[in-house]
Coordinates of C-alpha atoms in Angstrom, one line a residue:
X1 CA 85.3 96.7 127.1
X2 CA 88.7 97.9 126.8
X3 CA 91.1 97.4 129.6
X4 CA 92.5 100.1 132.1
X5 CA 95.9 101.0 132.3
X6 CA 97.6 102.4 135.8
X7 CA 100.3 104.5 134.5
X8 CA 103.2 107.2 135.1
X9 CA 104.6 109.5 132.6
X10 CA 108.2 109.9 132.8
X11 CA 110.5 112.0 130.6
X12 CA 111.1 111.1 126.3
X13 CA 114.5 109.8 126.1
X14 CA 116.9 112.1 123.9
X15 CA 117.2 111.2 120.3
X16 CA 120.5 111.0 118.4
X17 CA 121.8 110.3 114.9
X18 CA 123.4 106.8 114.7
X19 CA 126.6 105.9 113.1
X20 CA 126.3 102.1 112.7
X21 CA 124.7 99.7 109.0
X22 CA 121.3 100.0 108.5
X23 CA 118.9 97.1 109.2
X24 CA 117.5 95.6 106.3
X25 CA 113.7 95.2 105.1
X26 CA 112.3 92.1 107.2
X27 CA 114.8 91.3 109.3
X28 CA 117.3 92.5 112.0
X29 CA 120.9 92.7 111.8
X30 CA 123.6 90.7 114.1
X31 CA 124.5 94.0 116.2
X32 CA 120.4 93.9 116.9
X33 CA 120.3 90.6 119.1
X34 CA 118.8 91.5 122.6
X35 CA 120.4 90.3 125.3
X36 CA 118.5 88.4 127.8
X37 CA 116.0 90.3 129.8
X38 CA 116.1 90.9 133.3
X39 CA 112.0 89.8 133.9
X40 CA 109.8 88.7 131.4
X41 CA 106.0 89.2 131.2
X42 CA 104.7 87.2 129.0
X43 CA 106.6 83.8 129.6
X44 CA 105.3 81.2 126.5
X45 CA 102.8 80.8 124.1
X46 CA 99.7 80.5 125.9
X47 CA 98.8 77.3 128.5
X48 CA 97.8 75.7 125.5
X49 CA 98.9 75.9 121.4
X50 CA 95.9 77.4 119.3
X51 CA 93.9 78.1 122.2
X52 CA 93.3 81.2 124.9
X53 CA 91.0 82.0 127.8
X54 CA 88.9 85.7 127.7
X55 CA 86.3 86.2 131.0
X56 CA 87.0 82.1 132.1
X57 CA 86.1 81.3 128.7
X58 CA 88.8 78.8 127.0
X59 CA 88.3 79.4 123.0
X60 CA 90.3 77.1 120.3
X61 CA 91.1 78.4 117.0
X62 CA 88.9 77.3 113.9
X63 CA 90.8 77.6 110.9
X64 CA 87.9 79.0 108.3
X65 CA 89.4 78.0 104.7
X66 CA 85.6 78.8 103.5
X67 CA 86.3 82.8 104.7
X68 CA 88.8 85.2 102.4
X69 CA 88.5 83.7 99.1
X70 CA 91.6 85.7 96.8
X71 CA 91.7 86.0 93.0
X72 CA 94.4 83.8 91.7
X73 CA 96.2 87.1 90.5
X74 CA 96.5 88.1 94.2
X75 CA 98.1 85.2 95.5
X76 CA 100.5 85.6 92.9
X77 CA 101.8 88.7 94.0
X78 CA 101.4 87.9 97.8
X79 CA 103.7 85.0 97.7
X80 CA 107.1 86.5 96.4
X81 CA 106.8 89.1 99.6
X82 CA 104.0 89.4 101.0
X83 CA 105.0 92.0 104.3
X84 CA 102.1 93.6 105.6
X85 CA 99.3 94.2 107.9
X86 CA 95.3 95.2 107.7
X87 CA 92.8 97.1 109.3
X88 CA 88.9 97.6 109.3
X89 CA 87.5 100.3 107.2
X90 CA 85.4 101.9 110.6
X91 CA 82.5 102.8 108.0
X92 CA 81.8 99.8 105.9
X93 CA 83.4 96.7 107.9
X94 CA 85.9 95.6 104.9
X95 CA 89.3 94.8 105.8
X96 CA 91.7 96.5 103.8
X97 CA 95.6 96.1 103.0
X98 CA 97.7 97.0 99.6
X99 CA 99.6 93.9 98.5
X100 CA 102.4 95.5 96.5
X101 CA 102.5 94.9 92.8
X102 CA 98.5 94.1 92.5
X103 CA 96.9 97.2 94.7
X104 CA 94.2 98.0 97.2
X105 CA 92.4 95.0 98.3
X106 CA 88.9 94.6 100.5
X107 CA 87.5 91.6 102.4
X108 CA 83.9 92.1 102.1
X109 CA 82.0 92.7 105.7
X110 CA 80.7 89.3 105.7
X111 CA 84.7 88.2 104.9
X112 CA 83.9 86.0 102.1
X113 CA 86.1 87.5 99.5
X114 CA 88.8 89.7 98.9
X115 CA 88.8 92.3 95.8
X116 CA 90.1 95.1 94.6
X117 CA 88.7 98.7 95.7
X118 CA 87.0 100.2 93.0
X119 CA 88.2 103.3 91.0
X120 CA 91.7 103.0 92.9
X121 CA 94.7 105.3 92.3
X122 CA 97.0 103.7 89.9
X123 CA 99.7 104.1 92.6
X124 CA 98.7 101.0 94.7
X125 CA 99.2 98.8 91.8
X126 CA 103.3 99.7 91.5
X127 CA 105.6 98.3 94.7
X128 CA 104.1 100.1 97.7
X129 CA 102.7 97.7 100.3
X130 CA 101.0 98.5 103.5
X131 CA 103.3 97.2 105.6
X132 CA 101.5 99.1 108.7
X133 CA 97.6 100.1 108.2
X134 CA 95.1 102.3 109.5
X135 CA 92.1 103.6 108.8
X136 CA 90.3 106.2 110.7
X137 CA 87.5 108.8 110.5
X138 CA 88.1 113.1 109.9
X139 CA 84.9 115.1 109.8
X140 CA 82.6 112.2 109.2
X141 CA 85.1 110.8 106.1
X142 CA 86.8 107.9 106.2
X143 CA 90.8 107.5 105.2
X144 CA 93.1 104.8 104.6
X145 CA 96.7 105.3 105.8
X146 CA 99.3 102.5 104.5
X147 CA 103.0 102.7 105.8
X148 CA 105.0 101.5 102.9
X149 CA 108.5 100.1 103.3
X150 CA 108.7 99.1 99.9
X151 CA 108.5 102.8 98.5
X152 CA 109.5 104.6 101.6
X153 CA 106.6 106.3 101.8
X154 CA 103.4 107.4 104.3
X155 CA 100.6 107.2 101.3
X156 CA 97.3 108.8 102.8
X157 CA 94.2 108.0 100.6
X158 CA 90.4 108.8 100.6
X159 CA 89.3 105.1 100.3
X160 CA 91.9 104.6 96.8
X161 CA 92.0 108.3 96.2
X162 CA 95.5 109.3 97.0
X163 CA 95.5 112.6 99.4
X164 CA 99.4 112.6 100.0
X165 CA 102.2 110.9 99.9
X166 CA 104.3 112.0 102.9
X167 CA 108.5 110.6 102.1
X168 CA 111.0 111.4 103.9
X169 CA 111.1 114.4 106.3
X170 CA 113.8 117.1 105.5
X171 CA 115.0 117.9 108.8
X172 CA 112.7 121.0 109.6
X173 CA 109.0 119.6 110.5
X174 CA 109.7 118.6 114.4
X175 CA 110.0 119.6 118.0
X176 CA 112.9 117.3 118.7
X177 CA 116.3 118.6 118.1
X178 CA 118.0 115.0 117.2
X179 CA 115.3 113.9 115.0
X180 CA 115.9 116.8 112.9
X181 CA 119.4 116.4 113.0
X182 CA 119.0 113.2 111.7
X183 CA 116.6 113.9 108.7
X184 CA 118.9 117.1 107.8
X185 CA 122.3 114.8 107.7
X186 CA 120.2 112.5 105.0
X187 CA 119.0 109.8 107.6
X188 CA 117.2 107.0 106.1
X189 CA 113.5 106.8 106.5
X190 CA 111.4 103.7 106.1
X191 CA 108.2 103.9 107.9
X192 CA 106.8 100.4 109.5
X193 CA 103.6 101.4 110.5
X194 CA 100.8 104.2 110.9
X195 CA 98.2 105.1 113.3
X196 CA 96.1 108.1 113.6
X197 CA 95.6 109.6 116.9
X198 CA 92.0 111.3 117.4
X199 CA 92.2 113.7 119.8
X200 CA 95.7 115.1 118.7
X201 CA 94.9 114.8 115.3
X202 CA 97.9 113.8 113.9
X203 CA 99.3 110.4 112.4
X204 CA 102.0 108.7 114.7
X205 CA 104.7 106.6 112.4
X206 CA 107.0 104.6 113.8
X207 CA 110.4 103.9 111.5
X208 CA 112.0 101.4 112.6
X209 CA 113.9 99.7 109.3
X210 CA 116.8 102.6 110.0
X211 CA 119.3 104.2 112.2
X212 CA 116.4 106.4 113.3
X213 CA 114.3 104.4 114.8
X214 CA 111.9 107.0 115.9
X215 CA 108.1 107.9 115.6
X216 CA 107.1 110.9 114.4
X217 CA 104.1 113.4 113.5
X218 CA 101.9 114.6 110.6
X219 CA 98.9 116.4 110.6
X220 CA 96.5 118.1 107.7
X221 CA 97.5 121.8 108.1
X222 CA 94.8 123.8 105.6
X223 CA 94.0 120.6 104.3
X224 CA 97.5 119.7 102.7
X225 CA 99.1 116.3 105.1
X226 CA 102.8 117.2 106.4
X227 CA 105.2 116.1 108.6
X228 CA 105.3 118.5 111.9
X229 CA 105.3 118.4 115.7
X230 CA 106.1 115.5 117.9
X231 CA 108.6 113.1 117.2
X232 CA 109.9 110.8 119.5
X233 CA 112.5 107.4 120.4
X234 CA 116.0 106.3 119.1
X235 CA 117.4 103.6 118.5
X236 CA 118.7 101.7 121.7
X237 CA 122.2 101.7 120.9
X238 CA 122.2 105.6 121.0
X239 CA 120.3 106.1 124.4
X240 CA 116.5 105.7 123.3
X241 CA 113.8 103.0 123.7
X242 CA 113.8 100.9 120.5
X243 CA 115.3 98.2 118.9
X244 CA 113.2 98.7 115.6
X245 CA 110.0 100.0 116.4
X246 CA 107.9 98.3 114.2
X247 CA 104.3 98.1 115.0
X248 CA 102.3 100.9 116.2
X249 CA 98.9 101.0 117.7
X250 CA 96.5 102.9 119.7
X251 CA 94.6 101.4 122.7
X252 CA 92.1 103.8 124.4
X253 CA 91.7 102.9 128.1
X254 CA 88.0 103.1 130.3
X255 CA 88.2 106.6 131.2
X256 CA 89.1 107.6 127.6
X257 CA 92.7 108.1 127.9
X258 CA 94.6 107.5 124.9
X259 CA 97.6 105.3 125.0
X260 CA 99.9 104.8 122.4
X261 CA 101.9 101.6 122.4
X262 CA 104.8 100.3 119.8
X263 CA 106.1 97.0 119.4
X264 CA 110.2 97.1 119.8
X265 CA 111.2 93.7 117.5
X266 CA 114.6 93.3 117.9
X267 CA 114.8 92.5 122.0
X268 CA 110.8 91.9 122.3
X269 CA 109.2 94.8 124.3
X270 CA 106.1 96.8 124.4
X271 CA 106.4 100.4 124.9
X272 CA 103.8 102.6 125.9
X273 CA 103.4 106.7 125.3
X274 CA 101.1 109.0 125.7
X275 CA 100.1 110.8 122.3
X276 CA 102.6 113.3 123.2
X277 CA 105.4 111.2 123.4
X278 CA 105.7 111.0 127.6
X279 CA 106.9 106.8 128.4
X280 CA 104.2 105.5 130.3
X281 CA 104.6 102.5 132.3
X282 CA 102.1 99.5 131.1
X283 CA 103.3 96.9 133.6
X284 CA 103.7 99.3 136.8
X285 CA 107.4 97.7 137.3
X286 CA 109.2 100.1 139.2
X287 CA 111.9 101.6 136.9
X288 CA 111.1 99.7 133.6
X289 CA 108.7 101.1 131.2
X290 CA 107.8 98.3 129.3
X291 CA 106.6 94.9 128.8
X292 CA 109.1 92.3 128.3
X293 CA 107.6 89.7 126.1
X294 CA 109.6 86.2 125.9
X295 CA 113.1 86.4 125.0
X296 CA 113.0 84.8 121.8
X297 CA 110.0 86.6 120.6
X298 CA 110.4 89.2 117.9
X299 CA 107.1 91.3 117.9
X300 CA 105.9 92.4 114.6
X301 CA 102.5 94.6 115.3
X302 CA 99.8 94.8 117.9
X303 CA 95.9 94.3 117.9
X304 CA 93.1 94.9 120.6
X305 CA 90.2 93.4 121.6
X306 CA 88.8 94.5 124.4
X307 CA 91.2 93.6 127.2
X308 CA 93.3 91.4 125.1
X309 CA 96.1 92.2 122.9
X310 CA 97.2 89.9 120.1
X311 CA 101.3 89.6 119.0
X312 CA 102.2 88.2 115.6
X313 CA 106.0 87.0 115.6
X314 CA 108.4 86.7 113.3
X315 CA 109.9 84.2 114.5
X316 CA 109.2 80.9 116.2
X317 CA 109.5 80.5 120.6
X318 CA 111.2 77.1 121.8
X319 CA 107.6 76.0 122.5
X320 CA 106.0 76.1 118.8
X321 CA 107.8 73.9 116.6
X322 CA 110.2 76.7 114.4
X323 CA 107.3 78.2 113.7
X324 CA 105.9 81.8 114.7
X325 CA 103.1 82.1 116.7
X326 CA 100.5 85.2 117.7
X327 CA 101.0 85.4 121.5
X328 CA 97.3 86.1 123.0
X329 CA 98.1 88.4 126.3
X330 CA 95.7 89.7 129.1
X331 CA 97.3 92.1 131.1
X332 CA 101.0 91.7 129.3
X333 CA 100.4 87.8 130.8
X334 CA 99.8 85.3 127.9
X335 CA 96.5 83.3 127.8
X336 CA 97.5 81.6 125.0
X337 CA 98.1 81.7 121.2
X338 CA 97.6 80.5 118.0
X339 CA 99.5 79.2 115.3
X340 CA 98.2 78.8 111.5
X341 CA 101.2 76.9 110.3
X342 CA 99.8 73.9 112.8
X343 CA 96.5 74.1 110.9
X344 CA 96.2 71.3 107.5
X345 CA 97.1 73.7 104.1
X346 CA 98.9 76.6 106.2
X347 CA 102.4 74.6 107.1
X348 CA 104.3 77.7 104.7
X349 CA 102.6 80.5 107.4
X350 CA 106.0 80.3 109.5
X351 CA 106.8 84.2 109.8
X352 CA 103.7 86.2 111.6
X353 CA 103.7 89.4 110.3
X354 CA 100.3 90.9 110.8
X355 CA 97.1 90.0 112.0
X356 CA 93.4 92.2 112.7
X357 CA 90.6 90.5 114.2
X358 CA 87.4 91.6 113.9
X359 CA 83.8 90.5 115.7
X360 CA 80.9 89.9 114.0
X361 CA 77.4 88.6 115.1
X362 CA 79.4 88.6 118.6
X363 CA 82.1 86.1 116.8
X364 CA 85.9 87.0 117.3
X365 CA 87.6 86.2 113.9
X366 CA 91.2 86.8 113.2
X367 CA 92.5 87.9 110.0
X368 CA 96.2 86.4 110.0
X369 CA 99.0 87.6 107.4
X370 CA 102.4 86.1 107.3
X371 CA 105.7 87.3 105.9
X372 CA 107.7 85.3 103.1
X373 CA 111.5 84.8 103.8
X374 CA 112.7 84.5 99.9
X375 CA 116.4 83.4 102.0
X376 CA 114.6 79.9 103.9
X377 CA 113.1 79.5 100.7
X378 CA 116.3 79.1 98.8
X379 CA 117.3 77.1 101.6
X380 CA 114.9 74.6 101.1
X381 CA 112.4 75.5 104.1
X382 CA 109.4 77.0 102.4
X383 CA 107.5 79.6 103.6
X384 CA 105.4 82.1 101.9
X385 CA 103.1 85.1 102.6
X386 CA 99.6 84.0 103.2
X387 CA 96.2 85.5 104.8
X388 CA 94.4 83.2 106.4
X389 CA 91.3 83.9 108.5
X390 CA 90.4 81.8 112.1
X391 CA 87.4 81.9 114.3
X392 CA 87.6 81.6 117.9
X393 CA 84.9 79.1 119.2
X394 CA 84.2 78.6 122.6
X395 CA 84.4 75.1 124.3
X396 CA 82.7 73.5 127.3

């Protein structure tokens, strides 16, 4: 079941070109630290580390080490920089990603192994990555769409068959005034992640690694993929919502509304929108359109199941250790979390990066990536970018 939102629209705030550094890939810049929010939401990990509660039920986390077997050659590549997230081909049940430097990789339906896609564009092998992923359904066809940071690039594929590669916008494609201004004057554009949005037919991408900080619009015109239409945000420091938007996600309520919500990293908020970029209010506080997560947290993407939503971190809360945890929420309240680098073998998983769960036979797995900071590394705390895959079992 999916949860229902009460909700008011309110007007997009105004976009406009920013003067100050760019943020670089992976992590946020001094001028980005959040100050401390007025009411928080989600307060802590969870009532309990590696654990949540879903209909009274209280589930632990089983890491399965048995689940997501990789070739050798792809944990080579993944551990220099592994920065990305997965999704669920709708048609087949594999779990797909790019892992830059190797290609376009499956997990098998019953989640055993990964591979690589057969008969795959030569492109996913180069430096692309899917930072953000989605795959979603046109006319009875399935399509992969990977948000790559590495390349700077939107790279829209019919299952490894590249349909377009959408770069950076010139300054032409949208209905927003200061979004085009800020293409036109050479703005930087480094998508974080994609999702498509079914009954306005258009991808959403939200581009947070840059003064922009917006989300914008493409859609298949005569069957050629372009930017055009809506576009939407800002960064904070110029008057909009975000503080690098950096996960994007769509969560489609009861009564089949379709709510788009993005993950703002730098100061730890949900925002919510309707496809047509109108705020809505998740959390029905009177005058503040989002959900604060903890102060600390640094939200990377978002995941649904059902009622719950699931929030890798990149960094660690004062409750888990110095490492980063995904914050289980019900309602934008946390039920609790989990935290691979507690699990034996998976002490390096300190960055949360990504994660898609996925039932099957009525099981709730999740399928956990996590980011490598080269920087700790040289520093003598090791970390590296791993997928690991849990189960969620239920306990008396």
């Amino acid at each position: 079941m999916t949860q229902r939102l009460r909700f008011r629209t309110s007007i997009v705030l105004s976009c406009f070109v920013a003067t100050n550094a760019l943020a670089h890939e992976g992590h946020d810049h001094p001028h980005e630290a959040a100050s401390a929010p007025q009411q928080m939401v989600a307060t802590a990990a969870g009532p309990e580390a590696n654990s949540f509660v879903a209909d009274g039920v209280t589930y632990q986390w089983k890491h399965r080490p048995d689940l997501g077997l990789q070739p050798e050659a792809m944990v080579a590549a993944a551990k220099p920089g592994l920065h990305n997230n997965a999704d669920e081909d709708p048609e087949t049940g594999e779990v797909v990603t790019v892992v830059a430097n190797y290609g376009l990789v499956k997990l098998d339906q019953q989640m055993k192994s990964w591979s690589l896609v057969d008969d795959q564009d030569p492109h996913f092998a180069g430096g692309m990555n899917s930072h953000g992923m989605d795959c979603f359904t046109i006319d009875g066809e399935v399509y992969y769409a990977s948000a790559s940071t590495n390349t700077q690039e939107v790279v829209v594929s019919k299952r490894g068959k590249v349909i377009a590669r959408l770069e950076s916008p010139k300054g032409t494609e949208f209905d927003n005034p200061g979004v085009n201004a800020y293409y036109k004057s050479g703005g930087r554009f480094v998508p974080c992640d994609v999702v498509w949005v079914p009954t306005a037919k258009r991808l959403l991408v939200v581009t947070g690694y840059s003064n922009g900080d917006f989300a914008i619009s493409a859609r298949r015109v005569d069957g050629a993929w372009k930017w055009d239409g809506v576009a939407f945000g800002g960064r904070i420091q110029q008057g909009g919502p975000f503080l690098t938007g950096h996960g994007i996600e769509l969560k489609i309520t009861e009564d089949g509304i379709e709510t788009v919500q993005i993950a703002s990293r730098g100061h730890g908020r949900l925002y919510g929108f309707t496809p047509n970029g109108a705020m809505i209010n998740l959390n029905a506080t009177e005058g503040q359109y989002y959900a604060q997560l903890h102060n600390a947290a640094r939200p990377c993407n978002l995941d649904f199941q059902g009622d719950l939503t699931f929030v890798p971190l990149l960094d660690s809360l004062p409750s888990t250790n110095g490492v980063a945890p995904v914050m289980v929420l019900k309602n934008f309240e946390s039920t609790g979390s989990l935290i691979p680098a507690e699990f034996d073998d998976l002490q390096f998983m300190r960055h949360m990066h990504g994660l898609k769960t996925v039932r099957r036979d009525r099981k709730l797995f999740a399928i956990t990536l996590s980011w490598r900071n080269g920087g700790e590394n040289g520093q003598g705390k090791l970390n590296d970018g791993q997928i690991a895959i849990f189960e969620a079992v239920a306990t008396q």
